[in-house]
CSV table of C-alpha atoms and ligand atoms in Angstrom, one decimal:
chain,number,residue,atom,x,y,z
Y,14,UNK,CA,-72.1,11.0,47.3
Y,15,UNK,CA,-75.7,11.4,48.5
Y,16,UNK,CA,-78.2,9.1,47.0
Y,17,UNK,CA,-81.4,10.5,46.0
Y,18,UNK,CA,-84.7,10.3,48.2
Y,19,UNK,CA,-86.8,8.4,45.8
Y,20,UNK,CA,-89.8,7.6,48.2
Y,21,UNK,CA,-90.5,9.6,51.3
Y,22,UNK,CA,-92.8,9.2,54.7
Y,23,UNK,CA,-93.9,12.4,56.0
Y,24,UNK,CA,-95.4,12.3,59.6
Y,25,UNK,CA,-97.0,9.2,58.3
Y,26,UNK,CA,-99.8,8.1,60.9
Y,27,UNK,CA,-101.9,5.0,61.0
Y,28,UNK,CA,-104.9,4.5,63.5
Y,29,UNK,CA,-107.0,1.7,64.0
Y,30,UNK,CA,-109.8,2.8,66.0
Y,31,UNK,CA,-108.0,3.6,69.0
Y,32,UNK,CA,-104.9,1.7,68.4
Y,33,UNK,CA,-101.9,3.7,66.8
Y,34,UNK,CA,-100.0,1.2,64.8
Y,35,UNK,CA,-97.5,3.9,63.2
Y,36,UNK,CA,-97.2,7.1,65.1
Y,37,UNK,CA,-96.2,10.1,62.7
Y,38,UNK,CA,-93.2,8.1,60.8
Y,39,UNK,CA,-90.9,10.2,58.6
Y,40,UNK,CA,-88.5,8.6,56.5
Y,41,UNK,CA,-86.8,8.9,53.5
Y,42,UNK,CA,-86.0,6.0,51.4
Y,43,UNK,CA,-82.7,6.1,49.0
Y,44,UNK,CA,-83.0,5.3,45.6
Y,45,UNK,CA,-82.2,1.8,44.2
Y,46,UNK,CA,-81.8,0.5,47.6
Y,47,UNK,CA,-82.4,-2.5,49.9
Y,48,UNK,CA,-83.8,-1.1,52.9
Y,49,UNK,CA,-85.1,-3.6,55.4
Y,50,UNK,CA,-87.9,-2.7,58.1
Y,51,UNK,CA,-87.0,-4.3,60.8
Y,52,UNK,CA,-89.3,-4.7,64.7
Y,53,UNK,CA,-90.8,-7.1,66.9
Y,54,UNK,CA,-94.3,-8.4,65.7
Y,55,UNK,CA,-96.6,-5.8,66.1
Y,56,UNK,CA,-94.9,-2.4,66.0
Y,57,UNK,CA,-95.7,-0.9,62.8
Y,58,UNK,CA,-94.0,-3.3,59.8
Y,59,UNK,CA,-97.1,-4.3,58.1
Y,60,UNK,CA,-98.9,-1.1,58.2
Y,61,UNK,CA,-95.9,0.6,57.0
Y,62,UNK,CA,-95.9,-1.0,53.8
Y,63,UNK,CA,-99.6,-1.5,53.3
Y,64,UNK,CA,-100.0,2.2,53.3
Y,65,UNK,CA,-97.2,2.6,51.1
Y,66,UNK,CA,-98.5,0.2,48.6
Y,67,UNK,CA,-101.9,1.8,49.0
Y,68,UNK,CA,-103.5,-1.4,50.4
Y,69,UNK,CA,-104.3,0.6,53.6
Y,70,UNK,CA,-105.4,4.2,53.7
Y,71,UNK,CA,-103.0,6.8,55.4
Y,72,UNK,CA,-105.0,8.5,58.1
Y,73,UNK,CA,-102.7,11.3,58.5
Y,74,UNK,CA,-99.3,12.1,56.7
Y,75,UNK,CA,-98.1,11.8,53.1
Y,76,UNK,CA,-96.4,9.8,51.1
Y,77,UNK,CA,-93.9,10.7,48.6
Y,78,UNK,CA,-92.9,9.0,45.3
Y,79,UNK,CA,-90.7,10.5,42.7
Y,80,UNK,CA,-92.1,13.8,44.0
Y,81,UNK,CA,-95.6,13.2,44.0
Y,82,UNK,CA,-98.3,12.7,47.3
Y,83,UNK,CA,-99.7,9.0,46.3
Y,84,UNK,CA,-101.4,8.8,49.9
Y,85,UNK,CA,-104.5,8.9,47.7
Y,86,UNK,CA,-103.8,6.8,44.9
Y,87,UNK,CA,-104.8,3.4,44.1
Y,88,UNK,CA,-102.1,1.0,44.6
Y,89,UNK,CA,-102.0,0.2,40.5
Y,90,UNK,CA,-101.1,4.0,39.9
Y,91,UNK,CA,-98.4,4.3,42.5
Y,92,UNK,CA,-95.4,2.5,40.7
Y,93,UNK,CA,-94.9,0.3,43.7
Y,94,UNK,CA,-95.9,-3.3,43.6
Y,95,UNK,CA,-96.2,-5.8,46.6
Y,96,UNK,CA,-95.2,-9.3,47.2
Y,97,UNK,CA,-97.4,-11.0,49.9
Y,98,UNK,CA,-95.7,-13.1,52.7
Y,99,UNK,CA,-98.4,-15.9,51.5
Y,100,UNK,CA,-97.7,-15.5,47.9
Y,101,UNK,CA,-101.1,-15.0,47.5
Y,102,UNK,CA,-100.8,-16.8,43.7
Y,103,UNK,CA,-103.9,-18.0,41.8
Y,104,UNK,CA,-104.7,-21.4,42.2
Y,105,UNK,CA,-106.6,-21.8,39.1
Y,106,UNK,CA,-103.8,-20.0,36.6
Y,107,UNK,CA,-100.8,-21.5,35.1
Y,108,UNK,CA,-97.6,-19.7,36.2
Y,109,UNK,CA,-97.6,-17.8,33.2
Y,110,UNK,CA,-101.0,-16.7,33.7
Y,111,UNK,CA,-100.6,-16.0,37.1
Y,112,UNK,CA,-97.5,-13.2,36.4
Y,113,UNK,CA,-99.2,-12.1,33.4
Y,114,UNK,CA,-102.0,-11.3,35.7
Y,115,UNK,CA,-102.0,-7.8,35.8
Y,116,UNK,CA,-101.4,-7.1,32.2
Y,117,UNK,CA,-104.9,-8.9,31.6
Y,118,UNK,CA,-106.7,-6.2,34.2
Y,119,UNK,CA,-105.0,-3.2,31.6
Y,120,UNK,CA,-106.5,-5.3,29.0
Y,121,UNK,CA,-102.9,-5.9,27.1
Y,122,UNK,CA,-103.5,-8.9,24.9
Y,123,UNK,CA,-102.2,-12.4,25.3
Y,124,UNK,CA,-99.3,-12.7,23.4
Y,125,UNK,CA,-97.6,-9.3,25.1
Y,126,UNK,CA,-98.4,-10.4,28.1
Y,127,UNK,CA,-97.2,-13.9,27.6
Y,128,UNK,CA,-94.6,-12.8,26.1
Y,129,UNK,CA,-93.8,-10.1,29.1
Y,130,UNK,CA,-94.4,-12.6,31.3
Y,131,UNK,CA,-91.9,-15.4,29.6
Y,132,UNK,CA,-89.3,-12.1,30.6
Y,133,UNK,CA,-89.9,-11.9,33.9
Y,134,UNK,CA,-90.2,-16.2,34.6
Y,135,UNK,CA,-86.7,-16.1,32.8
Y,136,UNK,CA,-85.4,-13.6,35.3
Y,137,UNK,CA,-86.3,-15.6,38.4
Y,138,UNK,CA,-85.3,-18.8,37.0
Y,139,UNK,CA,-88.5,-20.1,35.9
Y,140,UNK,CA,-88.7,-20.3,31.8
Y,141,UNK,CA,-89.3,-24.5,32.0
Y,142,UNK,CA,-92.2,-24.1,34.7
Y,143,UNK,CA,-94.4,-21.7,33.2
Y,144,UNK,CA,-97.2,-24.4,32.4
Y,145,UNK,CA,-97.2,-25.7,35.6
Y,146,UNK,CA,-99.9,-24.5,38.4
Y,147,UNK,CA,-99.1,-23.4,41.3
Y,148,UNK,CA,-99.8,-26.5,43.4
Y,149,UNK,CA,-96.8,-28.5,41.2
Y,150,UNK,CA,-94.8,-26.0,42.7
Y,151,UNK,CA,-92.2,-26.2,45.9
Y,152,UNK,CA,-92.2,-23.5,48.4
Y,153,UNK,CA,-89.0,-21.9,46.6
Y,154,UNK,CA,-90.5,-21.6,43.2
Y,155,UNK,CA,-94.1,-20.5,44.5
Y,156,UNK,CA,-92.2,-17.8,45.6
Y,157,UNK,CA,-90.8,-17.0,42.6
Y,158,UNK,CA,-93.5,-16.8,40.8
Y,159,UNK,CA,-94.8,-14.5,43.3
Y,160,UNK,CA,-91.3,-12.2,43.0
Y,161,UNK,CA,-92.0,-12.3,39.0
Y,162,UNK,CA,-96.0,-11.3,39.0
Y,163,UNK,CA,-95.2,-8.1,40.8
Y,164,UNK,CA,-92.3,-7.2,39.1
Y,165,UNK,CA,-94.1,-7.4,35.9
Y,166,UNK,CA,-95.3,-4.5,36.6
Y,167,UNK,CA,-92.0,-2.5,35.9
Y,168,UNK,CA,-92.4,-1.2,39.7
Y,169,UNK,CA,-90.3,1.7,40.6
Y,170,UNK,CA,-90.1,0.5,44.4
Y,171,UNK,CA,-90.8,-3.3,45.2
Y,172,UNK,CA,-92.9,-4.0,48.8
Y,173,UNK,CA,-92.1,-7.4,50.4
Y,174,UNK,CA,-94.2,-8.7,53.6
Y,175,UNK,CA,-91.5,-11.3,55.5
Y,176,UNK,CA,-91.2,-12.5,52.4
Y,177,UNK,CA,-89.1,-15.7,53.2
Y,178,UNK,CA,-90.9,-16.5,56.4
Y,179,UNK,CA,-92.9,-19.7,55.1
Y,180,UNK,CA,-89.7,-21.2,53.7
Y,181,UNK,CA,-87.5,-23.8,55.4
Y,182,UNK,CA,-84.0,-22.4,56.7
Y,183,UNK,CA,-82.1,-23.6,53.9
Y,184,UNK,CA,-83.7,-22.1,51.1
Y,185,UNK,CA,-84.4,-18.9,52.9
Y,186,UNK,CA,-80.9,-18.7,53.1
Y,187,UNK,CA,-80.7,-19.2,50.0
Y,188,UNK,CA,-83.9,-17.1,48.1
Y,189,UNK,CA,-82.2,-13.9,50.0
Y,190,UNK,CA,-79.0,-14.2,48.7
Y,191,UNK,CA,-81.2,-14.1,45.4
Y,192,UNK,CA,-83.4,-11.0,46.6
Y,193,UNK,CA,-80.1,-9.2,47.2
Y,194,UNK,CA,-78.6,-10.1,43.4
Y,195,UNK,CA,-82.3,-9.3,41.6
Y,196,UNK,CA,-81.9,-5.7,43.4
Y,197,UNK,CA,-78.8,-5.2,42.3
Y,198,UNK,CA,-79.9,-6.3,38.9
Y,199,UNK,CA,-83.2,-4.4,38.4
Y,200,UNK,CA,-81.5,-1.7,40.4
Y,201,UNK,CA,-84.6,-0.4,42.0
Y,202,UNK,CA,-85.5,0.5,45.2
Y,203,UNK,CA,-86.8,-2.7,48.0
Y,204,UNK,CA,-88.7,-2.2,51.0
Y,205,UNK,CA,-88.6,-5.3,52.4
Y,206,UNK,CA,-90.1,-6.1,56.2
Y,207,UNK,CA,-88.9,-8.6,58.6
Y,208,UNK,CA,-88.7,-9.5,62.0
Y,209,UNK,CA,-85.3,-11.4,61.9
Y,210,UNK,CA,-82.3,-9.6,62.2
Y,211,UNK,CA,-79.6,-11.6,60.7
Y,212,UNK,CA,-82.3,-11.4,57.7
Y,213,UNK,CA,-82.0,-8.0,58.0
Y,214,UNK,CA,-78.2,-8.3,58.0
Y,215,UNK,CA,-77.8,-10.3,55.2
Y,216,UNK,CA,-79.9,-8.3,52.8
Y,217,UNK,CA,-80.3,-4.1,54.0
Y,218,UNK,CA,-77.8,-1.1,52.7
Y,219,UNK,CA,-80.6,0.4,55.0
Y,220,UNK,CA,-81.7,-0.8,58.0
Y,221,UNK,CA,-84.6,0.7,59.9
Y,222,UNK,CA,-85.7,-0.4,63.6
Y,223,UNK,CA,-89.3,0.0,64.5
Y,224,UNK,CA,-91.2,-0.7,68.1
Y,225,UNK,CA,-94.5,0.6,69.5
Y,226,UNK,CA,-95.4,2.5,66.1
Y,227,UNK,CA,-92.0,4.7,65.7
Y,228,UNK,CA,-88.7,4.6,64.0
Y,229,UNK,CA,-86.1,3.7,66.7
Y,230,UNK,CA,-83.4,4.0,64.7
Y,231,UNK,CA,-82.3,3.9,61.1
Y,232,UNK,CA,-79.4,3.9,58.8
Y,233,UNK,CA,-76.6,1.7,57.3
Y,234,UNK,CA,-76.4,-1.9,58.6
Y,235,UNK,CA,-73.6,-1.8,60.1
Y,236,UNK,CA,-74.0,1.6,61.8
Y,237,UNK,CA,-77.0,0.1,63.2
Y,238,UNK,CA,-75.6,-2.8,64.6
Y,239,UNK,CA,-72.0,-1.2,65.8
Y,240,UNK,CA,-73.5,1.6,67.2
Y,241,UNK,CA,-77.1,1.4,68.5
Y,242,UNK,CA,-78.2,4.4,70.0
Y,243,UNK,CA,-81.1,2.7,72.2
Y,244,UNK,CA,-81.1,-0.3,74.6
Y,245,UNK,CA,-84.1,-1.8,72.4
Y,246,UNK,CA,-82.2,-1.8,69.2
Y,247,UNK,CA,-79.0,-2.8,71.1
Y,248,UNK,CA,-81.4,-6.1,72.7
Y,249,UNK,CA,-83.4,-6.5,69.3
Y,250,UNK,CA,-80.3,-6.5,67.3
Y,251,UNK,CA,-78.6,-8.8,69.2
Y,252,UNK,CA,-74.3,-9.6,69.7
Y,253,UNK,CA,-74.1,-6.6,72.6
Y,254,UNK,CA,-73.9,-5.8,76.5
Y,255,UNK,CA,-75.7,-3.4,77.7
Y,256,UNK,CA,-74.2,-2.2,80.6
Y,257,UNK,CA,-74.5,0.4,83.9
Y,258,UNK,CA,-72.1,2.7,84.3
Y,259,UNK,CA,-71.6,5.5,86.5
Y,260,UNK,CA,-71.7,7.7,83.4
Y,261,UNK,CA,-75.2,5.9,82.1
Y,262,UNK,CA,-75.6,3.0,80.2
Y,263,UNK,CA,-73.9,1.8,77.4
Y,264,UNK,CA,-73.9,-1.2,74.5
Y,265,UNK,CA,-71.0,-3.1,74.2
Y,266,UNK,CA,-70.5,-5.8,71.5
Y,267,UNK,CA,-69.8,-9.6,73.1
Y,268,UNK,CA,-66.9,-10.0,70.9
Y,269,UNK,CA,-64.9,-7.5,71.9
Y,270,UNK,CA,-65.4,-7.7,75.9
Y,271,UNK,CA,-62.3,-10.1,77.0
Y,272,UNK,CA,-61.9,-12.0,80.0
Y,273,UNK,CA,-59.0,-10.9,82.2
Y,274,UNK,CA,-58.0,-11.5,85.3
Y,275,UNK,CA,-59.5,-10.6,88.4
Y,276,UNK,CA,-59.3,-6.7,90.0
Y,277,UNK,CA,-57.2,-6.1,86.0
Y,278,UNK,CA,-60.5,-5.2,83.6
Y,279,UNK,CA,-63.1,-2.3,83.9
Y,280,UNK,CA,-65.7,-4.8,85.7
Y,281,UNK,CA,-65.3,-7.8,88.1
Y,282,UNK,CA,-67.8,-10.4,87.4
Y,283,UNK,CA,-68.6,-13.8,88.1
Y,284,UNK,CA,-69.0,-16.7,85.7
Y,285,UNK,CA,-72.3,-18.2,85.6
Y,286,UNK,CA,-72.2,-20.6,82.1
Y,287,UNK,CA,-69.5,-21.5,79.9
Y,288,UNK,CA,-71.4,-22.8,76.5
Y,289,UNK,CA,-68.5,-23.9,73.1
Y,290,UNK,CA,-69.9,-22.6,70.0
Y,291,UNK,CA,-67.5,-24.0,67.8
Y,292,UNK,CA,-65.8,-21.2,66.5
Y,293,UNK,CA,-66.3,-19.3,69.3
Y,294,UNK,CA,-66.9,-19.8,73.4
Y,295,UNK,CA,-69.3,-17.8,75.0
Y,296,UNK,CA,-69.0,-17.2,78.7
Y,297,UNK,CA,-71.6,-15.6,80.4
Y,298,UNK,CA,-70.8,-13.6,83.3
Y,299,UNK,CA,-72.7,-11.8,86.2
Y,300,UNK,CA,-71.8,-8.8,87.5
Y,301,UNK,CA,-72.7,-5.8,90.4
Y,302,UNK,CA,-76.5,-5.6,90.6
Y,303,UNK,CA,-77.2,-9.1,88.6
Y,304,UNK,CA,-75.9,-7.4,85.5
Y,305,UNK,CA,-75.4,-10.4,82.7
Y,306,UNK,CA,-72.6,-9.6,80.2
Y,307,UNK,CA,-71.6,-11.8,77.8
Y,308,UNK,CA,-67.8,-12.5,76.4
Y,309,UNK,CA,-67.9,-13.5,73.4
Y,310,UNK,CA,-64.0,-15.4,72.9
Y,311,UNK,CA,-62.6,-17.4,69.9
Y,312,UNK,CA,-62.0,-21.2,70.7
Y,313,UNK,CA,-58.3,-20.8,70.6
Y,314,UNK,CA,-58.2,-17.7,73.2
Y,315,UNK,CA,-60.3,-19.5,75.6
Y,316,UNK,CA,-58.7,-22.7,75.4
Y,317,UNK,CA,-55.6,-21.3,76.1
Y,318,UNK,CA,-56.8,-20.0,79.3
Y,319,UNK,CA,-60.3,-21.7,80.2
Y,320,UNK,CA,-62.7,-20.3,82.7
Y,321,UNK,CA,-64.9,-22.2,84.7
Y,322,UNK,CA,-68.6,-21.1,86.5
Y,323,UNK,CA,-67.8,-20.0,89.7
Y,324,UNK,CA,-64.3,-18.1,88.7
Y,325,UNK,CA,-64.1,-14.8,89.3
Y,326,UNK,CA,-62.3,-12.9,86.6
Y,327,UNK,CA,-61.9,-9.1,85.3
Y,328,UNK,CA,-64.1,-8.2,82.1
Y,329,UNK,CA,-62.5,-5.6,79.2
Y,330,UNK,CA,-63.0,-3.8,76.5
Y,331,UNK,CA,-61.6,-1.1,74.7
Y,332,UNK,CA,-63.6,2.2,75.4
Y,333,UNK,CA,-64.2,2.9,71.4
Y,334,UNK,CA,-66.2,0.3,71.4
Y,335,UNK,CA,-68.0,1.2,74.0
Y,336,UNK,CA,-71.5,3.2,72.6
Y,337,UNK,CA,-73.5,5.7,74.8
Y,338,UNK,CA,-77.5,4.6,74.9
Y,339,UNK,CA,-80.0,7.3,75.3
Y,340,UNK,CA,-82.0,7.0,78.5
D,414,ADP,P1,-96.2,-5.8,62.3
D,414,ADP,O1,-96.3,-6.0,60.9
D,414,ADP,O2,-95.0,-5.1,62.8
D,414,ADP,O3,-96.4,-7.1,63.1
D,414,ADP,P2,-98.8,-4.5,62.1
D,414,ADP,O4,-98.6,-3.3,61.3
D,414,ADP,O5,-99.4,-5.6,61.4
D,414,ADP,O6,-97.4,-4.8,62.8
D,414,ADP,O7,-99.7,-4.1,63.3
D,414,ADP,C1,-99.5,-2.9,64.1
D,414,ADP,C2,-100.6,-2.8,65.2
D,414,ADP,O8,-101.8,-2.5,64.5
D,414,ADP,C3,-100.8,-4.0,66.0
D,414,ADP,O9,-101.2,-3.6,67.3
D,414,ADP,C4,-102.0,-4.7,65.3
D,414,ADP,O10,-102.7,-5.5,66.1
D,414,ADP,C5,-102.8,-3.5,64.8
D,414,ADP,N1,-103.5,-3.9,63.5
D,414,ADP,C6,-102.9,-4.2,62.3
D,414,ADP,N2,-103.8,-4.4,61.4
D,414,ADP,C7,-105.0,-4.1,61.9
D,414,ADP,C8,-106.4,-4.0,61.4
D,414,ADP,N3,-106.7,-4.3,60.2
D,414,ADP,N4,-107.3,-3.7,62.3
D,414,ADP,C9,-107.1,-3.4,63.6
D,414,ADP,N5,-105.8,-3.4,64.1
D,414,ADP,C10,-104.8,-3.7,63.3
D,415,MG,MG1,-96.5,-7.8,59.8
């Protein structure tokens, strides 16, 4: 079944003097999903979702929420809210305070808002902090706090800025498993940008590539990573070949080219570096014209029939794996 298109970039353009960071961008979002933007530092991310939250102005384009152009809106009237990769958290308020925030600019007195706010602290996790300030707080639970004070705001879409980028690898691991469940929970839709592609992984129903200000590619996860349809979002991605053949190029994933041998696979190469991974070995090859592919093999597999730099052997695959790049 089709989901619906909740919120929706039409020719969306953003100029800074002369620099175009997004370049007429249309997308359409799906309702209630994770959709990760996903680019190397500089091509678009941050604009993207400032102009969505309404914390930049759209130079040209619109933007659609539940059917209505807020490219002119304030970012309180929208029915978006935006969590900052800095947290951005008042250093002065309690935790409470600090989520119930925003209820105090509407003017909604303090025991609804406390009371509002004591909701969403429970829903991160948080009820026995809420008198603490934010300075008795670990990276983790600042973050929290963070996730809490804009979702107070009953948002219909949730903006997050590389919102785990300032934590340590552990408990980002661990705070995007948690942005994943609180999705699924509040069932509303997150736009959430990053530059890390396992992040993006891990968390998207939706991924969508950026570089140089456009939309390189975008659906499901695993569509995106199986079948990338450029050599940028084959390299940016990661795990693939991409490889010169006669009939153009094409992306091939390193775990499904296998070592054969010599004059018996679809290209004779040469190893150059043999490097264990544990579960895995990954032997990287060069081919005709310097070409690098990379086998991916499990330990057992290899083991049972080791390579060594210098050896020349045969590389395979199987042709459906194989994906056409445009030029
Ligand atoms: P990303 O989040 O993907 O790293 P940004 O959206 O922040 O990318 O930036 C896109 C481009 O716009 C970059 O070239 C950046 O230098 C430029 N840019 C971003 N913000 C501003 C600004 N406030 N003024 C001028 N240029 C900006
Ligand atoms: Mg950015």
């Amino acid at each position: 079944m089709e989901q619906e298109t909740h919120l929706e970039l039409v020719a969306v353009t953003k100029r800074y003097g002369s620099t175009v960071a997004v370049k007429a961008v249309d997308h359409k979002f799906k309702s209630g999903s994770y959709t990760c933007l996903l680019g190397p530092s500089g091509c678009g991310k941050s604009s993207t979702l400032r102009m969505i939250a309404g914390h930049e102005s759209v130079t040209e384009g619109s933007i659609v929420l539940a059917g209505r152009d807020v490219a002119n809106l304030p970012p309180a009237k929208r029915g978006t809210a935006m969590m900052f990769q800095n947290y951005a958290l008042f250093p002065h308020l309690s935790v409470r305070e600090n989520v119930a925030f925003s209820l105090k600019m509407k003017g909604v007195d303090t025991a609804v808002r406390h009371k509002s706010a004591d909701d969403m602290l429970e829903l991160v996790h948080l009820s026995e902090l809420a008198d603490r300030m934010p300075d008795q707080l670990s990276g983790g639970q600042q973050q929290r706090v963070a996730l809490a004070r804009a979702l107070i705001t009953r948002p219909q879409v949730l903006l997050l800025d590389e919102p785990l980028s300032a934590l340590d690898p552990f408990l980002r691991i661990r705070m995007r498993a948690e942005l994943r469940k609180l999705q699924k929970e509040l069932g509303i839709s997150f736009v959430h940008v990053t530059h890390g592609q396992d992040e993006a992984l891990a968390l998207a129903d939706e991924i969508v590539v950026m570089n140089n200000a456009v939309i390189e590619q975008a659906g499901p996860a695993r569509d995106v990573f199986n079948a990338p349809k450029t050599e940028f979002v084959a390299k940016f991605m990661g795990g693939h070949n991409v490889i010169a053949l006669p009939q153009g190029k094409v992306a091939v994933r390193s775990d499904v080219v296998a070592p054969t041998g010599p004059g018996a696979g679809r290209i004779e190469a040469t190893v150059d570096t043999v490097e264990y991974q544990g579960t895995h070995v990954s032997i990287l090859t060069k081919s005709i014209g310097d070409t690098e592919i990379t086998a991916l093999v499990s330990d057992a597999a290899f083991f049972a029939n080791p390579h060594n730099p210098g050896d020349t052997i045969g590389l395979t695959w199987d042709e459906k794996h194989q994906h056409a790049l445009i030029a």
